[in-house]
Amino acid sequence: MKICFATHNLNKLREVKQMLGDRYTVVGLNEIGCVDEIPEDGVTLDENSKIKAQFVAEHFGVNCFADDTGLEVEALGGEPGVYSARYAGEEKDNQANMKLLLEKLKGKTNRQARFRTVITLILDDIELQFEGVVKGSITQELKGTEGFGYDPIFVPEGHDVTFAEMSAEAKNRISHRGRAMQALVSFLQG
Ligand code: IMP
């Protein structure tokens, strides 16, 4: 069965194609002719992943799923959350985002945080959501060069290195997105 993953990110697409094996033909947005950025104007991760999935289902008439992720920092009341990509501005600058977050946490002893991914699946007439969470803490400074986003300042619980100091495989095994994808894959594989 053909299913669209509502993303332009080729790394995410490759990862999911591997996970879903040959029972599903996973295609990205480019492959269904959707070259535009889908508006993400929701105020929660749940809303944004739903908006993206519904956009694709309505405009392109295909079964699909969409994800949305945010870093939720306890001492900041869940910030940056749904605004993770553009925390320090519309340029979506990872370095500036991390700098701002570390500044806001200066002097705070509670460094607890979690990454959360929500996936919305639209399959024929059903709509379902899956969630993946990884708890951890925010470092005092950047460490490591792997990954992307906030990886250099996030240490997952039970580890003493940041996501940016882990291999992609090690990160994917325990990550928010990996866990949400696993839940989706288990459902799709029945
Ligand atoms: P998206 O919903 O996957 O586009 O993620 C939104 C933003 O959250 C990204 O632009 C990153 O800043 C951050 N983010 C998402 N996933 C990760 C991750 O695995 N590591 C670090 N930051 C992430």
GROMACS .gro file of C-alpha atoms and ligand atoms in nm:
model
  213
    1MET     CA    1   0.000   0.000   0.000
    2LYS     CA    2   0.122   0.350  -0.083
    3ILE     CA    3   0.145   0.599   0.203
    4CYS     CA    4   0.284   0.951   0.208
    5PHE     CA    5   0.508   1.082   0.485
    6ALA     CA    6   0.439   1.458   0.488
    7THR     CA    7   0.802   1.570   0.488
    8HIS     CA    8   1.060   1.724   0.255
    9ASN     CA    9   1.335   1.590   0.481
   10LEU     CA   10   1.511   1.308   0.295
   11ASN     CA   11   1.685   1.178   0.609
   12LYS     CA   12   1.355   1.131   0.792
   13LEU     CA   13   1.208   0.968   0.481
   14ARG     CA   14   1.492   0.718   0.445
   15GLU     CA   15   1.467   0.625   0.812
   16VAL     CA   16   1.093   0.552   0.788
   17LYS     CA   17   1.127   0.362   0.460
   18GLN     CA   18   1.371   0.128   0.635
   19MET     CA   19   1.137   0.080   0.929
   20LEU     CA   20   0.827   0.003   0.722
   21GLY     CA   21   0.993  -0.262   0.507
   22ASP     CA   22   0.816  -0.369   0.188
   23ARG     CA   23   0.456  -0.384   0.309
   24TYR     CA   24   0.421  -0.010   0.248
   25THR     CA   25   0.555   0.208  -0.029
   26VAL     CA   26   0.646   0.524   0.156
   27VAL     CA   27   0.667   0.839  -0.055
   28GLY     CA   28   0.763   1.192   0.046
   29LEU     CA   29   0.592   1.522  -0.038
   30ASN     CA   30   0.804   1.578  -0.350
   31GLU     CA   31   0.693   1.244  -0.491
   32ILE     CA   32   0.322   1.337  -0.471
   33GLY     CA   33   0.391   1.677  -0.629
   34CYS     CA   34   0.365   1.883  -0.309
   35VAL     CA   35   0.658   2.123  -0.330
   36ASP     CA   36   0.521   2.396  -0.101
   37GLU     CA   37   0.583   2.433   0.271
   38ILE     CA   38   0.264   2.324   0.447
   39PRO     CA   39   0.143   2.596   0.689
   40GLU     CA   40   0.215   2.507   1.052
   41ASP     CA   41   0.001   2.756   1.241
   42GLY     CA   42  -0.119   2.533   1.525
   43VAL     CA   43  -0.030   2.615   1.886
   44THR     CA   44   0.044   2.257   1.993
   45LEU     CA   45   0.244   1.970   1.844
   46ASP     CA   46  -0.077   1.767   1.818
   47GLU     CA   47  -0.246   2.042   1.617
   48ASN     CA   48   0.047   2.096   1.383
   49SER     CA   49   0.093   1.730   1.295
   50LYS     CA   50  -0.284   1.708   1.234
   51ILE     CA   51  -0.285   2.021   1.014
   52LYS     CA   52  -0.005   1.877   0.798
   53ALA     CA   53  -0.164   1.532   0.763
   54GLN     CA   54  -0.509   1.679   0.683
   55PHE     CA   55  -0.357   1.917   0.427
   56VAL     CA   56  -0.199   1.627   0.237
   57ALA     CA   57  -0.506   1.403   0.261
   58GLU     CA   58  -0.739   1.681   0.141
   59HIS     CA   59  -0.523   1.829  -0.137
   60PHE     CA   60  -0.364   1.511  -0.272
   61GLY     CA   61  -0.617   1.241  -0.178
   62VAL     CA   62  -0.361   0.998  -0.037
   63ASN     CA   63  -0.318   0.807   0.288
   64CYS     CA   64  -0.052   0.985   0.488
   65PHE     CA   65   0.114   1.064   0.818
   66ALA     CA   66   0.286   1.377   0.948
   67ASP     CA   67   0.509   1.445   1.248
   68ASP     CA   68   0.581   1.745   1.466
   69THR     CA   69   0.846   1.767   1.736
   70GLY     CA   70   0.934   2.005   2.015
   71LEU     CA   71   1.177   2.037   2.305
   72GLU     CA   72   0.988   2.102   2.630
   73VAL     CA   73   1.193   2.252   2.914
   74GLU     CA   74   1.040   2.219   3.260
   75ALA     CA   75   1.183   2.538   3.417
   76LEU     CA   76   1.057   2.739   3.119
   77GLY     CA   77   0.700   2.613   3.139
   78GLY     CA   78   0.741   2.385   2.838
   79GLU     CA   79   0.922   2.634   2.612
   80PRO     CA   80   1.029   2.626   2.332
   81GLY     CA   81   0.778   2.346   2.257
   82VAL     CA   82   0.590   2.396   1.933
   83TYR     CA   83   0.817   2.696   1.857
   84SER     CA   84   1.142   2.493   1.879
   85ALA     CA   85   1.249   2.552   1.518
   86ARG     CA   86   1.206   2.931   1.534
   87TYR     CA   87   1.273   2.998   1.905
   88ALA     CA   88   1.528   3.273   1.834
   89GLY     CA   89   1.364   3.396   1.512
   90GLU     CA   90   1.218   3.305   1.174
   91GLU     CA   91   1.564   3.217   1.037
   92LYS     CA   92   1.537   2.882   1.221
   93ASP     CA   93   1.900   2.913   1.333
   94ASN     CA   94   1.997   2.614   1.553
   95GLN     CA   95   2.297   2.791   1.709
   96ALA     CA   96   2.091   3.098   1.799
   97ASN     CA   97   1.812   2.878   1.939
   98MET     CA   98   2.053   2.691   2.168
   99LYS     CA   99   2.222   3.016   2.278
  100LEU     CA  100   1.885   3.167   2.373
  101LEU     CA  101   1.780   2.856   2.563
  102LEU     CA  102   2.107   2.842   2.761
  103GLU     CA  103   2.072   3.213   2.844
  104LYS     CA  104   1.716   3.162   2.971
  105LEU     CA  105   1.834   2.871   3.188
  106LYS     CA  106   2.132   3.061   3.335
  107GLY     CA  107   2.130   3.023   3.714
  108LYS     CA  108   1.845   2.771   3.711
  109THR     CA  109   1.910   2.440   3.889
  110ASN     CA  110   1.620   2.254   3.725
  111ARG     CA  111   1.755   2.153   3.382
  112GLN     CA  112   1.492   1.882   3.317
  113ALA     CA  113   1.357   1.866   2.961
  114ARG     CA  114   1.201   1.627   2.716
  115PHE     CA  115   1.169   1.591   2.341
  116ARG     CA  116   0.819   1.500   2.226
  117THR     CA  117   0.708   1.390   1.881
  118VAL     CA  118   0.344   1.358   1.774
  119ILE     CA  119   0.252   1.173   1.455
  120THR     CA  120  -0.094   1.198   1.296
  121LEU     CA  121  -0.192   0.913   1.065
  122ILE     CA  122  -0.479   0.940   0.817
  123LEU     CA  123  -0.562   0.601   0.671
  124ASP     CA  124  -0.882   0.574   0.466
  125ASP     CA  125  -1.146   0.700   0.710
  126ILE     CA  126  -0.948   0.676   1.032
  127GLU     CA  127  -0.734   0.942   1.198
  128LEU     CA  128  -0.497   0.842   1.481
  129GLN     CA  129  -0.215   1.003   1.678
  130PHE     CA  130   0.102   0.842   1.814
  131GLU     CA  131   0.346   0.997   2.061
  132GLY     CA  132   0.712   0.942   2.142
  133VAL     CA  133   0.893   1.101   2.436
  134VAL     CA  134   1.251   1.100   2.559
  135LYS     CA  135   1.329   1.261   2.894
  136GLY     CA  136   1.664   1.420   2.972
  137SER     CA  137   1.840   1.735   3.080
  138ILE     CA  138   1.994   2.048   2.930
  139THR     CA  139   2.372   2.088   2.959
  140GLN     CA  140   2.556   2.408   3.055
  141GLU     CA  141   2.737   2.417   2.720
  142LEU     CA  142   2.734   2.265   2.370
  143LYS     CA  143   2.891   1.919   2.332
  144GLY     CA  144   2.927   1.702   2.020
  145THR     CA  145   2.886   1.754   1.646
  146GLU     CA  146   2.642   1.481   1.534
  147GLY     CA  147   2.269   1.525   1.473
  148PHE     CA  148   2.091   1.858   1.441
  149GLY     CA  149   1.874   2.108   1.627
  150TYR     CA  150   1.920   2.103   2.004
  151ASP     CA  151   2.121   1.777   2.006
  152PRO     CA  152   2.444   1.937   2.143
  153ILE     CA  153   2.270   2.052   2.463
  154PHE     CA  154   2.044   1.752   2.538
  155VAL     CA  155   2.156   1.455   2.749
  156PRO     CA  156   1.899   1.172   2.745
  157GLU     CA  157   1.811   1.014   3.082
  158GLY     CA  158   2.039   0.723   3.174
  159HIS     CA  159   2.326   0.852   2.957
  160ASP     CA  160   2.613   1.090   3.020
  161VAL     CA  161   2.665   1.221   2.668
  162THR     CA  162   2.452   1.452   2.453
  163PHE     CA  163   2.255   1.333   2.148
  164ALA     CA  164   2.522   1.511   1.942
  165GLU     CA  165   2.788   1.282   2.090
  166MET     CA  166   2.593   0.965   1.992
  167SER     CA  167   2.584   0.782   1.660
  168ALA     CA  168   2.264   0.824   1.458
  169GLU     CA  169   2.173   0.458   1.526
  170ALA     CA  170   2.217   0.493   1.903
  171LYS     CA  171   2.011   0.813   1.905
  172ASN     CA  172   1.730   0.670   1.689
  173ARG     CA  173   1.692   0.368   1.918
  174ILE     CA  174   1.592   0.588   2.213
  175SER     CA  175   1.477   0.913   2.054
  176HIS     CA  176   1.133   1.074   2.068
  177ARG     CA  177   1.094   1.041   1.690
  178GLY     CA  178   1.223   0.682   1.692
  179ARG     CA  179   0.968   0.591   1.961
  180ALA     CA  180   0.675   0.763   1.789
  181MET     CA  181   0.772   0.596   1.459
  182GLN     CA  182   0.793   0.257   1.632
  183ALA     CA  183   0.437   0.305   1.762
  184LEU     CA  184   0.317   0.397   1.411
  185VAL     CA  185   0.500   0.106   1.251
  186SER     CA  186   0.359  -0.144   1.506
  187PHE     CA  187   0.009  -0.020   1.422
  188LEU     CA  188   0.062  -0.033   1.044
  189GLN     CA  189   0.211  -0.380   1.064
  190GLY     CA  190  -0.098  -0.493   1.252
  191IMP     P1  191   1.031   1.906   1.338
  191IMP     O1  192   0.889   1.911   1.381
  191IMP     O2  193   1.085   1.767   1.326
  191IMP     O3  194   1.058   1.992   1.218
  191IMP     O4  195   1.116   1.969   1.457
  191IMP     C1  196   1.101   2.105   1.499
  191IMP     C2  197   1.229   2.154   1.564
  191IMP     O5  198   1.254   2.078   1.685
  191IMP     C3  199   1.355   2.135   1.481
  191IMP     O6  200   1.375   2.244   1.395
  191IMP     C4  201   1.463   2.127   1.587
  191IMP     O7  202   1.499   2.256   1.632
  191IMP     C5  203   1.393   2.055   1.700
  191IMP     N1  204   1.417   1.909   1.691
  191IMP     C6  205   1.334   1.816   1.638
  191IMP     N2  206   1.386   1.693   1.647
  191IMP     C7  207   1.507   1.710   1.705
  191IMP     C8  208   1.610   1.617   1.740
  191IMP     O8  209   1.603   1.496   1.718
  191IMP     N3  210   1.719   1.671   1.799
  191IMP     C9  211   1.732   1.804   1.824
  191IMP     N4  212   1.640   1.893   1.793
  191IMP    C10  213   1.527   1.846   1.733
   0.00000   0.00000   0.00000
